[in-house]
Tab-separated table of C-alpha atoms in Angstrom:
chain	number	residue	atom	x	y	z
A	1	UNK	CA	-78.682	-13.699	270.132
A	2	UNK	CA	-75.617	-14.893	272.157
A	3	UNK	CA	-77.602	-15.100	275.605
A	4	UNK	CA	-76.346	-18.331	277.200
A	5	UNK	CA	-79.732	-19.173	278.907
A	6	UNK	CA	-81.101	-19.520	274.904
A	7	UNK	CA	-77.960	-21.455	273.912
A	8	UNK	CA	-78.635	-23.747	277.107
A	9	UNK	CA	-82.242	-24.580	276.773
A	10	UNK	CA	-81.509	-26.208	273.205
A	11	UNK	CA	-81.459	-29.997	273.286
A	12	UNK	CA	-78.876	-30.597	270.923
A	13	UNK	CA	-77.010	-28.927	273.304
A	14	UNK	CA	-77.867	-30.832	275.982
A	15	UNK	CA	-76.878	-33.858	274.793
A	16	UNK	CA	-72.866	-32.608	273.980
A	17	UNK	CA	-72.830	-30.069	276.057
A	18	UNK	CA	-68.977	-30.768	277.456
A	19	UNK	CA	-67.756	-29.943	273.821
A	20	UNK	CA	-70.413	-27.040	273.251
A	21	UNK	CA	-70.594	-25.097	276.498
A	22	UNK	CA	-66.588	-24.428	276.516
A	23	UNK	CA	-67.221	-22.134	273.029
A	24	UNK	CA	-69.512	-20.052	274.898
A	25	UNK	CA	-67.194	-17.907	277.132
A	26	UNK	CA	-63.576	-18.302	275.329
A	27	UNK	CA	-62.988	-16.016	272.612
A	28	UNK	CA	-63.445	-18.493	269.791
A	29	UNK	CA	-67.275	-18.776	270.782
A	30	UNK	CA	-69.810	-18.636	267.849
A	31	UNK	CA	-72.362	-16.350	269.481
A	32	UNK	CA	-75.937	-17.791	267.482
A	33	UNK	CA	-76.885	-21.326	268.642
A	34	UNK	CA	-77.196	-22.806	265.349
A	35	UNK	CA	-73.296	-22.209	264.930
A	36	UNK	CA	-73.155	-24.373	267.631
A	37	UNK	CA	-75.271	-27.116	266.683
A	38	UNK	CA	-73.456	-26.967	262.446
A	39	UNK	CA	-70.428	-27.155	264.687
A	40	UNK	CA	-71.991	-29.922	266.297
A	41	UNK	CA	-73.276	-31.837	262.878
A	42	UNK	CA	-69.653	-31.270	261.153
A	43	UNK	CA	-67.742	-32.566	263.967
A	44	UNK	CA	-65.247	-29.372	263.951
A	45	UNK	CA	-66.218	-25.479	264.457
A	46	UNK	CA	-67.522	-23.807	261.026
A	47	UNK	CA	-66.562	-20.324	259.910
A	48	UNK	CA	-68.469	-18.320	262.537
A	49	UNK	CA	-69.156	-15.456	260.101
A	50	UNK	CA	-72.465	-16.464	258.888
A	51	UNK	CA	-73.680	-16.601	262.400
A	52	UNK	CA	-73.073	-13.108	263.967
A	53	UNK	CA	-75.168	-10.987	265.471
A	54	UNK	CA	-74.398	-7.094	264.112
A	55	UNK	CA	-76.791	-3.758	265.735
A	56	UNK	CA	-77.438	-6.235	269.010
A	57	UNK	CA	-78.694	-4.531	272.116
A	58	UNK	CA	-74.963	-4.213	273.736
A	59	UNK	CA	-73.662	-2.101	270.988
A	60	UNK	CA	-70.938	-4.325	270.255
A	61	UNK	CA	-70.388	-8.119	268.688
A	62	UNK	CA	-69.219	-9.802	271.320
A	63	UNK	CA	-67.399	-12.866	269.382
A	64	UNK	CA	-65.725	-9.901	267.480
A	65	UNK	CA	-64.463	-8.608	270.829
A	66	UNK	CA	-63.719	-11.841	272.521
A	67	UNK	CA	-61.741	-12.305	269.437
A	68	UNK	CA	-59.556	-9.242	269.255
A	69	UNK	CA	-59.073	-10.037	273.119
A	70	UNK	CA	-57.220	-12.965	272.546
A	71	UNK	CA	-55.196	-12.061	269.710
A	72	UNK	CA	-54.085	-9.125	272.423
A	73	UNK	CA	-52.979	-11.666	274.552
A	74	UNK	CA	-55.394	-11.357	277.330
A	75	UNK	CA	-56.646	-13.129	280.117
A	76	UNK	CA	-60.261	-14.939	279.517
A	77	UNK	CA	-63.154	-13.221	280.884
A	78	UNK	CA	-63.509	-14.674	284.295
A	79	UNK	CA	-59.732	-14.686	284.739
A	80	UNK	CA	-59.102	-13.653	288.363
A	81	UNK	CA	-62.420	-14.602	289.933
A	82	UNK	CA	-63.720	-16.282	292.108
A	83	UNK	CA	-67.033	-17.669	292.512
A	84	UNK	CA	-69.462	-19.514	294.837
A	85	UNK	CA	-72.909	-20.566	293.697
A	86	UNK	CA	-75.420	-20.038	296.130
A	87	UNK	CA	-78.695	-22.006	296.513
A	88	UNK	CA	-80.030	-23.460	293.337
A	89	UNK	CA	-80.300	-22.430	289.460
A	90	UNK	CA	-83.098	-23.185	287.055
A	91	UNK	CA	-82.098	-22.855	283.692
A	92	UNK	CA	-79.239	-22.698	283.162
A	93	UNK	CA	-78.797	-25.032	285.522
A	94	UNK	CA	-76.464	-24.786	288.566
A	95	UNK	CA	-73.840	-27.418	286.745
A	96	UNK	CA	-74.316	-25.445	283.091
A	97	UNK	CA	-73.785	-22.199	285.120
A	98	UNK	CA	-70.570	-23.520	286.701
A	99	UNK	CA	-68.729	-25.114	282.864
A	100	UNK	CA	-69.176	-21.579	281.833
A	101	UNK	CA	-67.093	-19.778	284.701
A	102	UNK	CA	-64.690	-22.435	284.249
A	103	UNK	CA	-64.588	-22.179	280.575
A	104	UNK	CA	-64.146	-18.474	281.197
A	105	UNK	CA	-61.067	-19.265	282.855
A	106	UNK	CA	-62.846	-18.269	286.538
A	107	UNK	CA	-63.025	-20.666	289.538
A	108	UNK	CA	-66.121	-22.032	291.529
A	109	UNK	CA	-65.266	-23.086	295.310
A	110	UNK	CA	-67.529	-23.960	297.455
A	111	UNK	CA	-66.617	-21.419	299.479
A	112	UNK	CA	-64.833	-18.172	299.055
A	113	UNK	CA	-61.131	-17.373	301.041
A	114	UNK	CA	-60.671	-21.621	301.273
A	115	UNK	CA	-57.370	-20.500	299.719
A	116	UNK	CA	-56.719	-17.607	301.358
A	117	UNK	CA	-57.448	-18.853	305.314
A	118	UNK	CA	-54.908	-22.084	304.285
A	119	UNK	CA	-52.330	-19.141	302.914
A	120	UNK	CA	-53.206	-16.861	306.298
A	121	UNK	CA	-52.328	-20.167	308.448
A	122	UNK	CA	-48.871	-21.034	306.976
A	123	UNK	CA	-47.718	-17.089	306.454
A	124	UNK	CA	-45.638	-18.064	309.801
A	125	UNK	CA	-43.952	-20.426	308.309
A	126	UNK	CA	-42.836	-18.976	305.122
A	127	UNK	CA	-41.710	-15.937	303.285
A	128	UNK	CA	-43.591	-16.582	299.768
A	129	UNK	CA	-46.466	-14.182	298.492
A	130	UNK	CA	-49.851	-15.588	298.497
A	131	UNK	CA	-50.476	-18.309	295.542
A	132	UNK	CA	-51.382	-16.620	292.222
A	133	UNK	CA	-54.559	-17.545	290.450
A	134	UNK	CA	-55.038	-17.431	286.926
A	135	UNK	CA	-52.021	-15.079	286.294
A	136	UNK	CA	-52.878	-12.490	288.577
A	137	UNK	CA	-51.870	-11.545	292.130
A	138	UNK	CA	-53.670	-12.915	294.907
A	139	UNK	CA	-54.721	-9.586	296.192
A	140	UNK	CA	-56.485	-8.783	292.450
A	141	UNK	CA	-58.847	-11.589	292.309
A	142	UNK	CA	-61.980	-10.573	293.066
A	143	UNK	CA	-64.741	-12.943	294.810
A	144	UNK	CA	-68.183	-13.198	294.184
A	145	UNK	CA	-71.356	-14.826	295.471
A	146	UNK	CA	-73.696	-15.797	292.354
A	147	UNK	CA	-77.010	-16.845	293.277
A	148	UNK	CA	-80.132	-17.265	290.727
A	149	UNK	CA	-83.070	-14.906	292.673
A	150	UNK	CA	-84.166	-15.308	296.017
A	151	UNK	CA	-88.064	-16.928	296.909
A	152	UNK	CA	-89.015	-19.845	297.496
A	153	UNK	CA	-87.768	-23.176	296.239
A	154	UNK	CA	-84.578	-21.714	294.962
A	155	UNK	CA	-82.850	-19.612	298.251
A	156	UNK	CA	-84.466	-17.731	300.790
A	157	UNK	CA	-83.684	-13.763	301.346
A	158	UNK	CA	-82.928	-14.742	304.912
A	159	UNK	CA	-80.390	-17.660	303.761
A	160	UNK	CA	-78.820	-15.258	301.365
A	161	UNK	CA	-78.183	-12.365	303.641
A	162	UNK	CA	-76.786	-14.613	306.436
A	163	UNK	CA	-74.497	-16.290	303.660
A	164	UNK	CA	-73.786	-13.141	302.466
A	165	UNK	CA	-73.016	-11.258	305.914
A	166	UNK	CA	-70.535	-14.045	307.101
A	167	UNK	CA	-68.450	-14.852	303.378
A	168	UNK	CA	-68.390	-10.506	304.245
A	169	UNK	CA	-66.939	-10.771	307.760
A	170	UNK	CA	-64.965	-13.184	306.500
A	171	UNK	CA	-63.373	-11.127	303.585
A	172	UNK	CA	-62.841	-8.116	305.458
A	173	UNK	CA	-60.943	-9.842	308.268
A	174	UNK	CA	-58.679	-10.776	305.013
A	175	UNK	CA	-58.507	-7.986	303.637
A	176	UNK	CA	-60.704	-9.062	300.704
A	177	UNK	CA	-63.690	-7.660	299.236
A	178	UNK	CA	-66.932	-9.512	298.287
A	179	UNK	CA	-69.575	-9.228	295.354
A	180	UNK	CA	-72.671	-10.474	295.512
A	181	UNK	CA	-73.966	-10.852	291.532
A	182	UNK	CA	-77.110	-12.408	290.337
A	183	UNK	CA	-77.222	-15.063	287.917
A	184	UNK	CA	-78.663	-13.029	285.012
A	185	UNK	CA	-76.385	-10.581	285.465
A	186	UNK	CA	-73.559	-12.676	285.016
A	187	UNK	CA	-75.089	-14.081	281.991
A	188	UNK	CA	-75.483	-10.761	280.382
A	189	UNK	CA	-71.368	-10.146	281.088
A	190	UNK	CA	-70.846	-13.012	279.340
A	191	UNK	CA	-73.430	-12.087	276.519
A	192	UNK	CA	-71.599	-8.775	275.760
A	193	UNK	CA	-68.149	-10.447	276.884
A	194	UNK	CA	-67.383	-7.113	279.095
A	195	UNK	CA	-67.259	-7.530	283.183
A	196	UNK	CA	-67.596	-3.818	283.395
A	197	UNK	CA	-71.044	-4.506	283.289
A	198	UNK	CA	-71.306	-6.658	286.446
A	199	UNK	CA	-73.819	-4.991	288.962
A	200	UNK	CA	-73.972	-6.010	292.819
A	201	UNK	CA	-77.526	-7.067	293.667
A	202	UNK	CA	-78.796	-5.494	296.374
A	203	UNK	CA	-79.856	-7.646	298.773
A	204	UNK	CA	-80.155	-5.161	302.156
């Protein structure tokens, strides 16, 4: 069971949750919850072993991937994105959902192309490619809208869409495109530690 929302509800987690939620996405992450929490008790992280999950639902061990990722040298698993949270999260809340991207190695703005309208105003002035993020090219990050579900209390369809239609207009007039990725979808890239699996909500 490595699904972050089950590894958030826990309250020993709560309670350390700067030293535990940075496990989660990184490819040292111990994937059951009660790795996290004999982590927790021993004051360093315990020989993971015991704690995987083998025949899971994705088909693969994710810690075991994440693992023989980053002894290949690559990039973290939000590496090269971008993200704004849109309206608010239950559980995992909006600030839990946001240490995970970053421990990913992704970024949350608070809105999407801040970087690239600054870079689009100075081009004048300078010869320079756009800033790099993360190791990659400017032109290879990829920017997505991650909202928790639309109703009431959290976002409205109508707010979404209109958020969604203008952080559009705005990407296209860049050059950039724009995903638009619910939260539990996000969740279950990071549970199987493969962004191949990200699907765009449809939010027509």
């Amino acid at each position: 069971m490595y699904v972050c929302a089950g590894v958030c509800n826990i309250e020993e987690m709560e309670k350390d949750k700067d030293k535990a939620l940075p496990f989660i996405t990184t490819a040292d992450f111990t994937p059951y919850f009660l790795g996290i929490i004999a982590s927790m008790n021993a004051g360093y992280w315990v020989d993971e072993t015991g704690y995987q999950i083998h025949n899971n639902e994705y088909g693969t061990n994710a810690p075991q991937k994440s693992r023989a990722s980053k002894l290949k040298g690559d990039p973290p698993l939000f590496a090269g994105c971008e993200m704004q949270l849109s309206g608010q999260f239950g559980n995992p809340t909006r600030d839990e959902i946001e240490l995970m991207i970053r421990a990913g190695g992704g970024r949350v703005v608070p809105q999407l192309f801040l970087r690239d309208m600054r870079f689009a105003k100075s081009i004048a002035a300078t010869t320079l490619p756009p800033p790099s993020e993360n190791g990659n090219d400017n032109n290879t990050v990829r920017h997505l809208i991650v909202f928790d579900q639309a109703g009431e209390g959290v976002i409205s369809s109508r707010k979404l869409k209109t958020e969604v239609k203008a952080m559009r207009e705005l990407g296209q007039s860049l050059g950039k495109r724009v995903e638009v990725v619910q939260r539990k979808i996000l969740l279950e890239c990071i549970a199987a530690y493969d962004m191949d699996r990200l699907v765009e909500a449809d939010i027509a």
